[in-house]
mmCIF file of C-alpha atoms in Angstrom:
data_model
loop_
_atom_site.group_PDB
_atom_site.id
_atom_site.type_symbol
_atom_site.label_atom_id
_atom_site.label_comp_id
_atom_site.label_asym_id
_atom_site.label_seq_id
_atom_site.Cartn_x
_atom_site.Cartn_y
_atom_site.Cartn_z
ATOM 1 C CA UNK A 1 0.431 77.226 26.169
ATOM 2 C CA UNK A 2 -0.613 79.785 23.503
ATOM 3 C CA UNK A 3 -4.001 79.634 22.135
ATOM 4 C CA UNK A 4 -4.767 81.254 18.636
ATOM 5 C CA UNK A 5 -6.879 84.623 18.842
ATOM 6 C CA UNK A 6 -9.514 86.360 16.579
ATOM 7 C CA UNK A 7 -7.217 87.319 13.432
ATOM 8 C CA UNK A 8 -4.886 84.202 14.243
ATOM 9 C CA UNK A 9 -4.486 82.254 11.195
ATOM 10 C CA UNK A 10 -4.499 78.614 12.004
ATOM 11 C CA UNK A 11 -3.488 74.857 10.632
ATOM 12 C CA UNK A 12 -5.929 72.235 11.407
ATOM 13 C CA UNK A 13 -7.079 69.126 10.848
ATOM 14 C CA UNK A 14 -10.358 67.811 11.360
ATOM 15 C CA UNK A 15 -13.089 65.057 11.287
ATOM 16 C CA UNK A 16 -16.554 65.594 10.653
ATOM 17 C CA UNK A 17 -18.897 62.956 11.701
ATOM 18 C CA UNK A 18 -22.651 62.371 12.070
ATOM 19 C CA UNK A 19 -24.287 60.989 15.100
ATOM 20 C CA UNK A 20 -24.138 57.736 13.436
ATOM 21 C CA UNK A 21 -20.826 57.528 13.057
ATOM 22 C CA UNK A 22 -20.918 58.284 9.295
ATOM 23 C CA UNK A 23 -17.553 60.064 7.816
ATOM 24 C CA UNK A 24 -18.765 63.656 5.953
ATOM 25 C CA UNK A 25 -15.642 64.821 5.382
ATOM 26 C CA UNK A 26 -12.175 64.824 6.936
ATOM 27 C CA UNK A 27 -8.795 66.263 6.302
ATOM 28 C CA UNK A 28 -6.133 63.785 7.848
ATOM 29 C CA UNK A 29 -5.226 62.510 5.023
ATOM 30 C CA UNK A 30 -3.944 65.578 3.015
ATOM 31 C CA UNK A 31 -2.163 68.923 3.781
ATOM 32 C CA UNK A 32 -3.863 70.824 6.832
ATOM 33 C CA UNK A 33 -6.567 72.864 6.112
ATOM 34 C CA UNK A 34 -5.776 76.960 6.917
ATOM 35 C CA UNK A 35 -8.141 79.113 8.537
ATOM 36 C CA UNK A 36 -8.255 82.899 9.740
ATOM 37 C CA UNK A 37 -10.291 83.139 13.013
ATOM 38 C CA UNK A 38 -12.845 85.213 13.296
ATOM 39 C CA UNK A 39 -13.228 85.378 9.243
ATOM 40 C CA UNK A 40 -16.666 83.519 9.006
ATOM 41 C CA UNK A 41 -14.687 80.104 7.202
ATOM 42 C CA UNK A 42 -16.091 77.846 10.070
ATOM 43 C CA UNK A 43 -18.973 77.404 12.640
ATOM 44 C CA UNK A 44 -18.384 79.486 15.089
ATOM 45 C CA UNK A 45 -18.662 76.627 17.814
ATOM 46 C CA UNK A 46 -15.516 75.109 16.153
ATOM 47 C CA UNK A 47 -13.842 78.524 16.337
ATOM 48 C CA UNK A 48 -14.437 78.740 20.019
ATOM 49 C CA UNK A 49 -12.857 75.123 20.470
ATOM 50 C CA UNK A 50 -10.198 75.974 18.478
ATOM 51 C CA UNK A 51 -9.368 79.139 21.006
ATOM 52 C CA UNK A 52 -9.189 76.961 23.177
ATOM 53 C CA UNK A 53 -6.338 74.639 21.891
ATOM 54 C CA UNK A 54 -2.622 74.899 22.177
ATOM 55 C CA UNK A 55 -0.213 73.670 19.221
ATOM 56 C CA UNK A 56 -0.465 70.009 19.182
ATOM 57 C CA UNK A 57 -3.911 69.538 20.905
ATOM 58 C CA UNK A 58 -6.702 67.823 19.858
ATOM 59 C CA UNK A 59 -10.606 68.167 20.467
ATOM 60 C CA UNK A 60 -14.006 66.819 19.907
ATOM 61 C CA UNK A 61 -16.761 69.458 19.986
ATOM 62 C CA UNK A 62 -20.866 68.615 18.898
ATOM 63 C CA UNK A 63 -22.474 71.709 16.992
ATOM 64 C CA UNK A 64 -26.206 71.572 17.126
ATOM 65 C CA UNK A 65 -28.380 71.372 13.802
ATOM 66 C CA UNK A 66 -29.816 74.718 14.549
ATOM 67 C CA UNK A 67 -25.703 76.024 15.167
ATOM 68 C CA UNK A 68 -24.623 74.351 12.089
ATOM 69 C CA UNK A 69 -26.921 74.299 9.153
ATOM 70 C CA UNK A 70 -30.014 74.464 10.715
ATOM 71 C CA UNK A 71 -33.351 72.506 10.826
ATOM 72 C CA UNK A 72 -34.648 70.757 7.958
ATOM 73 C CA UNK A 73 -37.856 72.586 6.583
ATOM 74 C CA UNK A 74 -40.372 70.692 5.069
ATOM 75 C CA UNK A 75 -41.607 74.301 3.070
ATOM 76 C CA UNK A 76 -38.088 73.947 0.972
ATOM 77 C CA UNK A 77 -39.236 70.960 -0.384
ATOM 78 C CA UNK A 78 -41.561 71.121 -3.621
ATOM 79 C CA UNK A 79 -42.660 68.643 -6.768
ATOM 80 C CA UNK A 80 -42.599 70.105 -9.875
ATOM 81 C CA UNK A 81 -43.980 68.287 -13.329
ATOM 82 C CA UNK A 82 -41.581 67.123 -15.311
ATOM 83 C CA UNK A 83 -43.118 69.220 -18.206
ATOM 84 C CA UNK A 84 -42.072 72.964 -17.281
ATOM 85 C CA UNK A 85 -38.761 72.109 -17.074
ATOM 86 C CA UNK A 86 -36.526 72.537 -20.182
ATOM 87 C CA UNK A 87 -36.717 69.107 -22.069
ATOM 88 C CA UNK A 88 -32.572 68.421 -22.256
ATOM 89 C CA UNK A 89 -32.785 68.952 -18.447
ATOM 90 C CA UNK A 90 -35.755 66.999 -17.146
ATOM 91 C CA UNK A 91 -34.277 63.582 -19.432
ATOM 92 C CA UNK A 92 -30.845 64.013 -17.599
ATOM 93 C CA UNK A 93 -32.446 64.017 -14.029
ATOM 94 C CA UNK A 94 -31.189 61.567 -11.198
ATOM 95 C CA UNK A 95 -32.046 61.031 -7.980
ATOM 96 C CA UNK A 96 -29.336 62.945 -5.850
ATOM 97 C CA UNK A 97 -28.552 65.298 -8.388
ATOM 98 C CA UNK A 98 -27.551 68.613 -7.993
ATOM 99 C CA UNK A 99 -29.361 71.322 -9.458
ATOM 100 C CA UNK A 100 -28.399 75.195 -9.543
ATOM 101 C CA UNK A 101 -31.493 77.923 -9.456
ATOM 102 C CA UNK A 102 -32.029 82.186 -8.938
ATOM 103 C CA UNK A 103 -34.239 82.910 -6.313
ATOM 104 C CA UNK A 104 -36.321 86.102 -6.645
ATOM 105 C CA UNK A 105 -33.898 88.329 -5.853
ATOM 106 C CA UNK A 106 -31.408 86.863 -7.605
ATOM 107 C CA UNK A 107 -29.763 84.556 -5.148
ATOM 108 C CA UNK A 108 -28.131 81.321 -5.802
ATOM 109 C CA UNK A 109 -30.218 78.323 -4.605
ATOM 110 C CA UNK A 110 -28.930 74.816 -4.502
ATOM 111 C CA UNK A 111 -31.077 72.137 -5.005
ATOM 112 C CA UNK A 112 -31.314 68.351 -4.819
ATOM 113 C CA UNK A 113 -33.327 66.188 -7.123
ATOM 114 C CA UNK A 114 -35.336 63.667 -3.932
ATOM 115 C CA UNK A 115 -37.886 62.001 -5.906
ATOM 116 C CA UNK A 116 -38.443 61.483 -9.795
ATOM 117 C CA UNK A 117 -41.680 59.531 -11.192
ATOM 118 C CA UNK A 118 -42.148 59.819 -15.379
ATOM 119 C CA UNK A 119 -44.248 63.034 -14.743
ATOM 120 C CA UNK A 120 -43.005 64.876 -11.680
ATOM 121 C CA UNK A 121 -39.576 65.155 -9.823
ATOM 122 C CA UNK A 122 -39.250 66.617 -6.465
ATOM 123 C CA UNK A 123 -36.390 68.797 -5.623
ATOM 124 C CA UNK A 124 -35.101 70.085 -1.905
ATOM 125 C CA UNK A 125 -33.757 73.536 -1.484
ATOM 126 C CA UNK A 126 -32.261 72.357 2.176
ATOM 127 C CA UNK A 127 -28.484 72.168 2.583
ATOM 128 C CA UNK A 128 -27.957 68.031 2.497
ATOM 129 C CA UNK A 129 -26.800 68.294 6.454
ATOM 130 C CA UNK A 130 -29.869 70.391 7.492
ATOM 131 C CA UNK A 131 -31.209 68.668 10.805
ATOM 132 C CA UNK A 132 -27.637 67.028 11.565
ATOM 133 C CA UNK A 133 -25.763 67.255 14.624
ATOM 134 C CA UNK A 134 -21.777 67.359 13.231
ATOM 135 C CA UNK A 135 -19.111 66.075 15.575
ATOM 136 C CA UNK A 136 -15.514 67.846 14.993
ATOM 137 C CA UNK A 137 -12.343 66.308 16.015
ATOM 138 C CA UNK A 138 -10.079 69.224 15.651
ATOM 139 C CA UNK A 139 -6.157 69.019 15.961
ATOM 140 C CA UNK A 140 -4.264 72.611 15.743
ATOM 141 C CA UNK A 141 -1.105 71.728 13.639
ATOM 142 C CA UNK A 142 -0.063 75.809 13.681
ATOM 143 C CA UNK A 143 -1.071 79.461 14.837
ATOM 144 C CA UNK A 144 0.459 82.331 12.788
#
């Protein structure tokens, strides 16, 4: 059996699932997804699973929150009123929606629009799977 390397470019599909079953995302119904190991494009707990695969094999591997996108932190979360925001903007707000912002350095922050009452909205700079455990069921179509 050969087993991709760091550098290999690989073919896989994959699963992701939360502990409660719940589908996040999952390839096996298009074209395999490409990857170049040891390239930062996955978790690095699915890397190692995937060096350990042959052509044709299949695995299930849990990454921790903390190994995946971390814990949720209740400091990234912070109401704002409605007011300082740019008018056309605070009228268009929904809960669930995705808002784009510069940190102080510059960097992009995503947020999510949590909780909206006529004067305030609340908006949550965590990634939406912070504090999730993902389960990956990986197949390795191809190593190149």
């Amino acid at each position: 059996m050969s087993s991709p390397a760091t550098g290999s470019t690989v073919s896989i599909h994959y699963t992701v699932t939360l502990a409660d079953g719940q589908v996040i995302e999952s390839t096996t119904e298009q074209d395999p997804v490409e990857i170049t190991l040891g390239s930062n494009q996955i978790m690095p707990g699915v890397e190692r699973a995937l060096m350990e695969l042959g052509v044709g094999e299949s695995t299930n591997v849990t990454i921790a929150s903390g190994d995946a996108y971390g814990p949720r932190d209740d400091n990234l979360v912070q109401t704002l009123e409605r007011a300082t925001l740019p008018p056309e903007l605070s009228e268009k707000l929904q809960l669930g929606m995705g808002l784009q912002s510069k940190g102080p350095n510059g960097e992009e922050i995503r947020l999510t629009v949590v909780e909206l009452t006529t004067d305030d909205v609340t908006l949550d700079a965590n990634h939406p799977l912070a504090g999730q455990d993902l389960s990956f069921e990986i197949q390795l179509i191809s190593i190149s």
